[in-house]
Coordinates of C-alpha atoms and ligand atoms in Angstrom, one line a residue:
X270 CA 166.3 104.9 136.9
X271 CA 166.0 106.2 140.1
X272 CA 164.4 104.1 142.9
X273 CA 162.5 104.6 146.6
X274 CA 163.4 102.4 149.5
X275 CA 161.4 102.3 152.3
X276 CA 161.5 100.7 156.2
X277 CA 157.7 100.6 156.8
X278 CA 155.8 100.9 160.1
X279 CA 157.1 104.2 161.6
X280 CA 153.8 106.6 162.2
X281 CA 153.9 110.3 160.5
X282 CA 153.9 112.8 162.9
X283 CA 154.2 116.8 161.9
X284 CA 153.9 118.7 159.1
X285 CA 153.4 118.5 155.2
X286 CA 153.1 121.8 153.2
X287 CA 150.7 120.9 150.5
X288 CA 151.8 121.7 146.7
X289 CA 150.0 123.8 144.2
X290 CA 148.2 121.5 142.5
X291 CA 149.4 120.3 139.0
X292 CA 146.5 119.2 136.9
X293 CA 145.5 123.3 137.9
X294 CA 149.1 124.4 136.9
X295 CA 149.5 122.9 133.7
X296 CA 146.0 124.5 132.4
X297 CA 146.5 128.2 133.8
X298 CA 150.1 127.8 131.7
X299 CA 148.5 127.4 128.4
X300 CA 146.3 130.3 129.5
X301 CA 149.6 132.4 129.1
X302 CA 150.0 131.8 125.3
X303 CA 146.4 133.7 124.7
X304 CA 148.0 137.3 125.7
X305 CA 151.0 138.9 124.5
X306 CA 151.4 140.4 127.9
X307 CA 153.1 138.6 130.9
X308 CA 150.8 136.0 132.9
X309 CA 152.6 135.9 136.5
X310 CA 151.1 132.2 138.4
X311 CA 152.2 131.7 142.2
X312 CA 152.5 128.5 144.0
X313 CA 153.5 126.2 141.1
X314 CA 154.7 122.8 142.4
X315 CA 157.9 122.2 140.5
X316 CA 157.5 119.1 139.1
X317 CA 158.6 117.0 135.8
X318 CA 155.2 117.6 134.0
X319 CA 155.7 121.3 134.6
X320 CA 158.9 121.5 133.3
X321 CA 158.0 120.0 130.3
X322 CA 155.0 121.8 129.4
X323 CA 157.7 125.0 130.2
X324 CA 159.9 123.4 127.5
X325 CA 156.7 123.4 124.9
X326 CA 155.8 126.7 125.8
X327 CA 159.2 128.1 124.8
X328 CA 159.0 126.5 121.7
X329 CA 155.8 128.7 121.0
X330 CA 158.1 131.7 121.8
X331 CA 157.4 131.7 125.8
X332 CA 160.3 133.4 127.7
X333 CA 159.8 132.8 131.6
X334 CA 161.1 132.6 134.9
X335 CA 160.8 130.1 137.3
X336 CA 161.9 131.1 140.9
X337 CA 160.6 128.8 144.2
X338 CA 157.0 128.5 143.1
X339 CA 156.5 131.8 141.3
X340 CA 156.2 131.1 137.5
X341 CA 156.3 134.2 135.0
X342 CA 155.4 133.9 131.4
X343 CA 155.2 135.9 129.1
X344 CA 154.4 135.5 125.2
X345 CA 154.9 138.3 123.5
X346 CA 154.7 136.7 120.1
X347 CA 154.0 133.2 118.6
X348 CA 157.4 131.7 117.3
X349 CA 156.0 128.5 116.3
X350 CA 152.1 127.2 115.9
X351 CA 153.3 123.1 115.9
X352 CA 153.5 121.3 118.9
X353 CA 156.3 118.6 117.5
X354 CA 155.0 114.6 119.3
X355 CA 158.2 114.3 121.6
X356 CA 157.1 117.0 123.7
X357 CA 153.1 116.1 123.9
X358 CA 153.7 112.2 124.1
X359 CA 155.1 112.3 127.0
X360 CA 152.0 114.4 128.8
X361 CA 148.5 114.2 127.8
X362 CA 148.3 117.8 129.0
X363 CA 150.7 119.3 126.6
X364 CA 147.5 119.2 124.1
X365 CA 145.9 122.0 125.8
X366 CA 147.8 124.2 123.8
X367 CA 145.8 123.8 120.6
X368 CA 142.8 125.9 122.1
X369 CA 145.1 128.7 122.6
X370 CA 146.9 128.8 119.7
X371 CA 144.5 128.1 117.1
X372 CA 142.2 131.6 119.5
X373 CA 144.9 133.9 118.8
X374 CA 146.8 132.3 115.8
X375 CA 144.1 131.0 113.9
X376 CA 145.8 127.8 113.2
X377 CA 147.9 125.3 114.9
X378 CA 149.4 121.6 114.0
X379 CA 149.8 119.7 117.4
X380 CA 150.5 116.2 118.3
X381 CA 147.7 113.6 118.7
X382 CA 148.8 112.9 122.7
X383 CA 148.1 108.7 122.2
X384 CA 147.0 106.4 124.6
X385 CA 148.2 105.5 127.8
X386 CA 148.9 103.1 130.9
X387 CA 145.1 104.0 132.8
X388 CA 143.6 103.7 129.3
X389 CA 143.1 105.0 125.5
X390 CA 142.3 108.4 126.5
X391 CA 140.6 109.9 123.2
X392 CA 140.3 113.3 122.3
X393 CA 137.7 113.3 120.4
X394 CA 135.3 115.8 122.7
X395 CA 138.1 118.3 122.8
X396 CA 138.2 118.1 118.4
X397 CA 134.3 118.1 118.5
X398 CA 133.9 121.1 120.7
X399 CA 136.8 123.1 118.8
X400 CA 134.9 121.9 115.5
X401 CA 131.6 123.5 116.8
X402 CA 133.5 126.8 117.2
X403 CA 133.8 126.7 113.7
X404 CA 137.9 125.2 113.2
X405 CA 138.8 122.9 110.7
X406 CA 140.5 120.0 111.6
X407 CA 141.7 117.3 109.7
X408 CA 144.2 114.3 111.6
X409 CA 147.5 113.8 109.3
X410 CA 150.4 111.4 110.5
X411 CA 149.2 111.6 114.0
X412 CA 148.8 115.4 114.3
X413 CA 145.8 117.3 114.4
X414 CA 146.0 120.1 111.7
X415 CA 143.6 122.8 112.9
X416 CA 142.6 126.3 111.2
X417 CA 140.2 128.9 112.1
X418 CA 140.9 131.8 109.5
X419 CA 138.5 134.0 110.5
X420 CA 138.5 133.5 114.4
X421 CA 136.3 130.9 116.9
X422 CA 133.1 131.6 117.1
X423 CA 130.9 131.0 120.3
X424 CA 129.0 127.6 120.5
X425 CA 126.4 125.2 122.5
X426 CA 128.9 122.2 123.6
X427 CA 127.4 119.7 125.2
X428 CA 129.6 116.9 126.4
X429 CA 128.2 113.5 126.4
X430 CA 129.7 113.2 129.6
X431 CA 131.8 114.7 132.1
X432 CA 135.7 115.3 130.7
X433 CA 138.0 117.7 133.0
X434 CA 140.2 118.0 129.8
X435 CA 137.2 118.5 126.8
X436 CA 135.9 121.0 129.4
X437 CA 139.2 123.1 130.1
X438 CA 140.0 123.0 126.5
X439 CA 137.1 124.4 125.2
X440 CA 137.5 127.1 127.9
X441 CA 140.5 128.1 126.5
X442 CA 139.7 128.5 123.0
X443 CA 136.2 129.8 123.5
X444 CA 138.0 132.9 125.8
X445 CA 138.9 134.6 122.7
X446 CA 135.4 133.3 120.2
X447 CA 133.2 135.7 119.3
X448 CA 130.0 135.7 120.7
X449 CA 128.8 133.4 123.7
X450 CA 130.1 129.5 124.2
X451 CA 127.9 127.7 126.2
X452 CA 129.3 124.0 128.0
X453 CA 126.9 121.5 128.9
X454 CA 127.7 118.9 131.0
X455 CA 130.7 120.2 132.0
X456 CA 133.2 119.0 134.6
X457 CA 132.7 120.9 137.9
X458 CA 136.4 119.9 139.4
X459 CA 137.7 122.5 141.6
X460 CA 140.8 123.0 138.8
X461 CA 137.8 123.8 136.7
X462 CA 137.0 127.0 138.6
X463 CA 140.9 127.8 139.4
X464 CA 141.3 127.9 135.8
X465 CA 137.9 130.2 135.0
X466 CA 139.3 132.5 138.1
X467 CA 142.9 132.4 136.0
X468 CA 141.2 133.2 132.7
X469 CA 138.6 136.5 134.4
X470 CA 141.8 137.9 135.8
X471 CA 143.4 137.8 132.4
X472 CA 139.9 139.6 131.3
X473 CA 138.1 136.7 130.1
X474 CA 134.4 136.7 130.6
X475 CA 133.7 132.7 132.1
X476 CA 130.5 132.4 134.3
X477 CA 129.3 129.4 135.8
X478 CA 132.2 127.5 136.7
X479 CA 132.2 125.2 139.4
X480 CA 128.5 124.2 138.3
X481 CA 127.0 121.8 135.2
X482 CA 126.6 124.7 132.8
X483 CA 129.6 127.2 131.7
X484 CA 128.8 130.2 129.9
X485 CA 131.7 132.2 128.4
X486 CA 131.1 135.6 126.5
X487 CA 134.2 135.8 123.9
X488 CA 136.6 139.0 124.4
X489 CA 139.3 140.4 121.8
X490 CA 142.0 140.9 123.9
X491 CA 143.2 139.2 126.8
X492 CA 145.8 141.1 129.3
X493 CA 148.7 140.0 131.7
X494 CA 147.5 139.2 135.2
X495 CA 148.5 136.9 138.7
X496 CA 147.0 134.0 140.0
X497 CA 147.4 131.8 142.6
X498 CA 147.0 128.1 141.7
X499 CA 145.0 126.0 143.9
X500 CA 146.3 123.2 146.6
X501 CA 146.7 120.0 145.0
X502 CA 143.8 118.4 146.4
X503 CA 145.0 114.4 145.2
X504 CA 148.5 114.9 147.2
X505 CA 146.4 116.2 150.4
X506 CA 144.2 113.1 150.0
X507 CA 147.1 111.2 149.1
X508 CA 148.9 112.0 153.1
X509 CA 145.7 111.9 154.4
X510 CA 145.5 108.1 153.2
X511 CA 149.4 107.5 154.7
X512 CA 148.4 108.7 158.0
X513 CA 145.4 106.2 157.6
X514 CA 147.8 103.5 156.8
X515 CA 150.8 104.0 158.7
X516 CA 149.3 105.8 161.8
X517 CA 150.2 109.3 163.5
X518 CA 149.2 112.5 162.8
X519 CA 149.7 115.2 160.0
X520 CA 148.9 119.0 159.8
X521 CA 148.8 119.6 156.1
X522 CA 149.4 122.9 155.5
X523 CA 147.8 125.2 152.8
X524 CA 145.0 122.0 152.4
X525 CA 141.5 123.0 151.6
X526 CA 139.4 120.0 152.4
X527 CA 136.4 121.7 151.0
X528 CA 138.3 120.4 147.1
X529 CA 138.4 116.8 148.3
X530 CA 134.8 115.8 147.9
X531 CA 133.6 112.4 148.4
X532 CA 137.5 111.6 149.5
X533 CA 137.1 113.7 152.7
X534 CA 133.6 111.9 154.2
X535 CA 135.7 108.0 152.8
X536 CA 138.3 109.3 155.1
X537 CA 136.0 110.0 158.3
X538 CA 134.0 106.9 157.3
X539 CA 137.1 104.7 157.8
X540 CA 137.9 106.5 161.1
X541 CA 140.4 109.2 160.6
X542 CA 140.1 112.2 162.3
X543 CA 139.6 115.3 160.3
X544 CA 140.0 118.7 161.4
X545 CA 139.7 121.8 159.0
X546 CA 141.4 124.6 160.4
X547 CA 142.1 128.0 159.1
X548 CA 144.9 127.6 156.1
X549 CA 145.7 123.6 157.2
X550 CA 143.6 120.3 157.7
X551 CA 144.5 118.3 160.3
X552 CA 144.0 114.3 160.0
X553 CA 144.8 111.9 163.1
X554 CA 144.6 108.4 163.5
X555 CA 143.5 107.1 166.8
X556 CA 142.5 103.4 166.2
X557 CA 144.5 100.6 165.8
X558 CA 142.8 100.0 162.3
X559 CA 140.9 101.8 159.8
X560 CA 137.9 100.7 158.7
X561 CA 136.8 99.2 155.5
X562 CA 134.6 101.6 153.7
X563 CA 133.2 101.3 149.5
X564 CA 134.3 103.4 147.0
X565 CA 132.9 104.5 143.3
X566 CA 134.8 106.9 141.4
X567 CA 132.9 109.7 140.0
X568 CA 133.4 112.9 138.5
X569 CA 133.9 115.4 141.2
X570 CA 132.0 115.9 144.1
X571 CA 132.4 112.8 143.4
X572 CA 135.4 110.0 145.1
X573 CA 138.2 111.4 142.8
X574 CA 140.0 108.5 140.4
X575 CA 143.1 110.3 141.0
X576 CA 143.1 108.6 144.8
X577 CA 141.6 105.7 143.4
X578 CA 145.1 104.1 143.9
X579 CA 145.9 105.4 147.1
X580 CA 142.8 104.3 148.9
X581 CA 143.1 100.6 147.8
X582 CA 146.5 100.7 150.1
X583 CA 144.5 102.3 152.5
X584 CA 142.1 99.8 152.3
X585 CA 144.6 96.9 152.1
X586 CA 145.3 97.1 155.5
X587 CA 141.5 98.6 156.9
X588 CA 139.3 96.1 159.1
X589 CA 137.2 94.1 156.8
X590 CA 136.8 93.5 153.2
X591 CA 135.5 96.5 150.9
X592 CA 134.7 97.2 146.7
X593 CA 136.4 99.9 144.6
X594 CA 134.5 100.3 141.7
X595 CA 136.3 102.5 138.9
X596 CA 134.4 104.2 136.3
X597 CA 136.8 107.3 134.7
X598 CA 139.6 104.9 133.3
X599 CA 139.1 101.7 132.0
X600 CA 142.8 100.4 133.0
X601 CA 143.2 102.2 136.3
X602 CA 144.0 98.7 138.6
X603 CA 147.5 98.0 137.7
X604 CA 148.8 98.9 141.5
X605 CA 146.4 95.7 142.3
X606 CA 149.1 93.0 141.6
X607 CA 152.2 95.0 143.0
X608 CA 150.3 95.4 146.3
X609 CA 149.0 91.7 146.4
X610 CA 153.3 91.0 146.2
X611 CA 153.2 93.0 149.5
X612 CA 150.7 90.4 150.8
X613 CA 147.7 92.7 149.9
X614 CA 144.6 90.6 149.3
X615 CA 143.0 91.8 146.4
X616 CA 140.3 90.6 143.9
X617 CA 139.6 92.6 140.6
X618 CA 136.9 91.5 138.4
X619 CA 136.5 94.2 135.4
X620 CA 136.0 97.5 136.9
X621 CA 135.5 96.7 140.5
X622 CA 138.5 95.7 143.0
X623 CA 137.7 93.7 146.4
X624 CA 139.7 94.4 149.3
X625 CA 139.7 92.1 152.2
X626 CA 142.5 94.1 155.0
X627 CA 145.3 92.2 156.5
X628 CA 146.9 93.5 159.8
X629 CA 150.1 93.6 158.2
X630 CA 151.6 94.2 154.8
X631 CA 155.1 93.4 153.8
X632 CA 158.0 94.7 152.1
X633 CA 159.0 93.8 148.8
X634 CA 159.9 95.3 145.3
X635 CA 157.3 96.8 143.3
X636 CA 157.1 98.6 140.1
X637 CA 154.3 101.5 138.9
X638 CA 152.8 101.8 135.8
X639 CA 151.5 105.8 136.4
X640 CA 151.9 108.1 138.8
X641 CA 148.9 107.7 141.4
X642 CA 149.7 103.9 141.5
X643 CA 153.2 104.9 142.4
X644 CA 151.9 106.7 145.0
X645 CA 149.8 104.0 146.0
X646 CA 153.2 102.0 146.4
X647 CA 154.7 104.5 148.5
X648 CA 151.6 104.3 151.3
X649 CA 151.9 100.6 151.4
X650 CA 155.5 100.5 151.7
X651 CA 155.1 103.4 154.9
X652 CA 152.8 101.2 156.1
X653 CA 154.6 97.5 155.4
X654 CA 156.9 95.7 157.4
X655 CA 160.2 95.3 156.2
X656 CA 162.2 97.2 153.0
X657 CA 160.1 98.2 150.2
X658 CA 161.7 99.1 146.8
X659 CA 159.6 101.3 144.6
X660 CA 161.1 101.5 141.1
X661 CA 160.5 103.7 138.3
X662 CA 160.4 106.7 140.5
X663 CA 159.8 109.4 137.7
X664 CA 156.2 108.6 137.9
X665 CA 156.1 110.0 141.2
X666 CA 158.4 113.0 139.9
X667 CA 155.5 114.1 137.4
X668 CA 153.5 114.8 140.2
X669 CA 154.5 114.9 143.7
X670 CA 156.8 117.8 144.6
X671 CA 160.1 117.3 147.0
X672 CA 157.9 113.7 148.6
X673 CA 160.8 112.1 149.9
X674 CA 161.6 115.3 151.6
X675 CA 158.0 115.8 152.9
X676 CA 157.5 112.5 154.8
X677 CA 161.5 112.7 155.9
X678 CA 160.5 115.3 157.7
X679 CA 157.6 113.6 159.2
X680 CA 159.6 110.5 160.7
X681 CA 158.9 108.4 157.5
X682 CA 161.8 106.4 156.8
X683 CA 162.8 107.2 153.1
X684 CA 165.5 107.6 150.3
X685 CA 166.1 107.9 147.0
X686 CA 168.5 105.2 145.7
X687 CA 170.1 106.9 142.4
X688 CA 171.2 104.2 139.6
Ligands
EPZ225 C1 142.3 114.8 133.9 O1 142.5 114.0 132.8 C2 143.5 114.7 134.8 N1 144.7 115.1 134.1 C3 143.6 113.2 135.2 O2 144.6 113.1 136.2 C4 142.3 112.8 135.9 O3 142.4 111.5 136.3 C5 141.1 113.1 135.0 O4 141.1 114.5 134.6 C6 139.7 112.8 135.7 O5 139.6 113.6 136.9 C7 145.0 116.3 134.0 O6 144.3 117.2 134.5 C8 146.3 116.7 133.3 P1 138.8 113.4 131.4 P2 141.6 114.2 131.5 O7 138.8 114.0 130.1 O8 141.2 115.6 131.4 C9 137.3 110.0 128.3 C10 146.7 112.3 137.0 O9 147.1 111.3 137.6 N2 137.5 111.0 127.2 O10 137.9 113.9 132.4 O11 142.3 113.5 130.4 C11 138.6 109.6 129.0 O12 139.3 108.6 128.2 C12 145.8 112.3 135.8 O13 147.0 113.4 137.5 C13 137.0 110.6 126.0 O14 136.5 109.5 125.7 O15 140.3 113.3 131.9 C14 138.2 109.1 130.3 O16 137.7 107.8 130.3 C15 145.5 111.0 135.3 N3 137.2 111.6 125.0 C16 137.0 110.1 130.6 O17 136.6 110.6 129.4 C17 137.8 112.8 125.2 O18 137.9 113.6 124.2 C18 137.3 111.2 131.6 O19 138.5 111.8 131.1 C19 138.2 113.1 126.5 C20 138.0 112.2 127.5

C-alpha cells in the first residue's frame, strides 16, 4: 500500500487549481443511465471513486470516454438491472443507481452499500422515499430487490431530517414519476443544486433546489445534454485549512467560496485572510498563529462534516483551546488519536472534541481510517516538524485529485513512497 512522507514546516506559496467536486460527479453520473442518449459532464476530478462508479456504469451497458476531465456517457440500452456488492461495497455512492434504473427499467436488484468507518450509514430514507413513489422493495441476502411495473409515481417525501444522499436519490427516480414529487426537508448542499441544474439540462423539470422544499414535475423522456460539475468545495476548504496550518499563501483557482458556508466565516474567524476574486479565492496567512475558533457540524450552510477533520489539524496548532462538536456521523473522530501521536492535544468525549493548540506539532507515522481524516493527516504533517508518514494512501486517492502534485507545486515537501 502506497504511503505519504512529509518534511513539515515549509509555508505554501502559489497556486492550487481546485477539482470538480466528487460527491457532485458521482450523482450527475447516475443521471446518465435515465437517457438513452449521451450525457457529456466537464471538469470531472479523476479520482478512484470515479473510476469505479465508471466500472458499474459499464456493467449497466454504459460505453464512455474519459479524456482530462471531460467525461462522456452514453447508455443507449440497459445491459444489466443488478448492481453485483463488489462494486457498491466499496462506495456508498454506487447505490445511486437504483433510482435510475428502477425510473426507466422498472426494476433493479442492487447491493445494500453496509456500514462504514464514520458510522452505520442506513438507507432506509432512500427505500422509504422510493416506496412512496409506489416501488416494491423487499431486502434478500443483502440486496434490495426493487420493482415498479407500471412506472414511479410522483410523491410528498418528507425527510425526517436533512440526508444529501435520500435527497439526491429521490431526485433521480422522481425525474422520470408521473406526476409531481414533492421533498420536504431536503438537503440544500450546493451538489444538491449542481445535480437539479444536471437533471433540467437533460429536460428534467426540478424547482426549488438549493432551498428546504424541492418540487419535481415527472417528464417521459429525458435527452443527452452537458454539464459542468461544480468545484469541490471540501478540497478548497481543505487548502484553505493547510495555509492556516502551515503558513503562506494560496490562490485557489476555479474556488467558489460562496459553496463553503459556515467553513468560509471559521476561516476569517481564526484569522486567515480571504479574498474572493473573480474565478479564484485567495487565502493568506499573516499571523504567527491562528486562532482557536468552535465548530458544530451542520447540514449546509451549515460547518460542513466533510472538513470536520481538517479543521481539528487546523485547530491543533491555533492559539487557545476550542470544541468541535459532530452531529452528521456518529464515528467521525478517528483522526483524534493519530494527531494526539503528533503531539496534538485532544479530548473527545462522545460527539464533541476539545482542542487545546500547541505551537508545534511533530512528525510521526499515522494511519487514516476514511478519506477526510487522511486529509486531516496530511495538514498536520505540512505543518509538523520533522517526517510524517501517512499510510493507507488510497483514502486520499478516492478523493483528492493529483494532491501530492498540487502542494509540490506549492513548495510543500511531499512524495509518494510506493510499496
Ligand atoms: C454525503 O453522504 C456525502 N457523500 C458525504 O461525504 C457527506 O459527509 C454527507 O453527504 C453529509 O454532507 C457523498 O456525497 C458520496 P447523508 P450521504 O445522507 O448522502 C443518516 C465524503 O467524505 N442517514 O446526508 O450518505 C446518515 O447515517 C463523504 O466525501 C440515515 O439514517 O450523507 C448520517 O448520519 C463522507 N438514513 C445522516 O443521515 C438514510 O437513509 C446524514 O447522511 C440516509 C442517511
Amino acid at each position: 500500500m502506497d504511503k505519504l512522507a512529509i518534511i513539515g514546516g515549509r509555508p505554501l506559496y502559489g497556486e492550487i487549481p481546485i477539482s470538480g467536486a466528487k460527491n457532485s460527479a458521482l450523482k450527475v453520473m447516475a443521471a446518465a443511465l435515465l437517457t438513452d442518449e449521451k450525457l457529456t459532464l466537464t471538469n470531472v476530478p479523476r479520482l478512484a471513486d470515479v473510476d469505479m462508479l465508471l466500472r458499474l456504469l459499464a456493467q449497466h451497458g454504459a460505453e464512455y470516454n474519459f479524456d482530462n476531465s471531460t467525461l462522456s456517457l452514453h447508455v443507449k440500452d440497459i445491459f444489466s438491472t443488478e448492481a453485483p456488492y463488489d462494486l457498491v461495497r466499496k462506495m456508498r455512492a454506487s447505490f445511486n443507481v437504483l433510482g435510475p434504473l428502477l425510473a426507466r427499467e422498472g426494476k433493479a436488484k442492487v447491493s445494500l452499500p453496509g456500514g462504514c468507518a464514520i458510522g452505520a450509514r442506513p438507507v432506509d430514507l432512500h427505500l422509504k422515499a422510493l416506496t412512496a413513489m409506489g416501488a416494491k422493495i423487499e431486502l434478500d441476502e443483502g440486496y434490495v430487490i426493487a420493482e415498479a411495473p407500471d412506472g414511479l409515481k410522483g410523491a410528498v417525501i418528507s425527510l425526517p431530517f436533512v440526508s444529501v444522499g435520500a435527497t439526491e436519490h429521490t431526485m433521480l427516480a422522481a425525474v422520470l414519476a408521473g406526476g409531481e414529487t414533492v421533498i420536504e426537508n431536503a438537503a440544500r448542499e450546493p451538489e444538491i443544486t449542481d445535480l437539479a441544474d444536471c437533471l433540467n439540462a437533460m429536460g428534467a423539470r426540478v424547482k426549488d433546489a438549493g432551498r428546504s422544499t424541492i418540487r419535481i414535475e415527472g417528464v417521459d423522456r429525458l435527452h443527452g445534454a452537458e454539464h459542468r460539475v461544480l468545484p469541490d468545495r471540501i478540497e478548497t476548504g481543505a487548502y484553505a485549512m493547510a495555509v492556516g496550518a502551515v503558513g503562506g499563501e494560496l490562490t485557489l483557482m476555479g474556488a467558489d467560496g460562496g459553496l463553503l458556508g459556515a467553513a468560509l466565516a471559521a476561516l476569517e474567524e481564526a484569522g486567515l485572510q480571504i479574498e474572493e476574486r473573480e474565478n479564484s479565492l485567495c487565502i493568506k496567512k499573516t499571523e504567527e498563529r491562528c486562532k482557536a475558533v468552535d465548530i458544530v457540524t451542520q447540514p449546509f450552510p451549515g460547518f460542513p462534516t466533510d472538513l470536520q477533520a481538517q479543521f481539528m489539524a487546523l485547530m491543533a496548532t491555533a492559539d487557545g483551546a476550542s470544541t468541535i462538536k459532530e452531529t452528521i456521523f456518529e464515528n467521525r473522530f478517528m483522526h483524534a488519536p493519530e494527531l494526539s501521536r503528533m503531539g496534538a492535544k485532544i479530548s473527545v468525549d462522545a460527539q464533541t472534541a476539545t482542542v487545546r493548540g500547541v505551537e508545534r506539532l511533530k512528525g510521526a507515522p499515522v494511519m487514516a481510517t476514511d478519506l477526510r481524516a487522511s486529509m486531516s493527516l496530511v495538514i498536520a504533517g505540512l505543518a509538523a516538524e520533522g517526517q510524517t508518514m501517512v499510510n493507507r494512501v488510497y483514502h486520499l486517492d478516492r478523493g483528492f485529485e493529483r494532491l501530492e502534485e498540487k502542494l509540490q507545486n506549492c513548495g510543500a515537501l511531499i512524495e509518494r513512497v510506493k510499496d
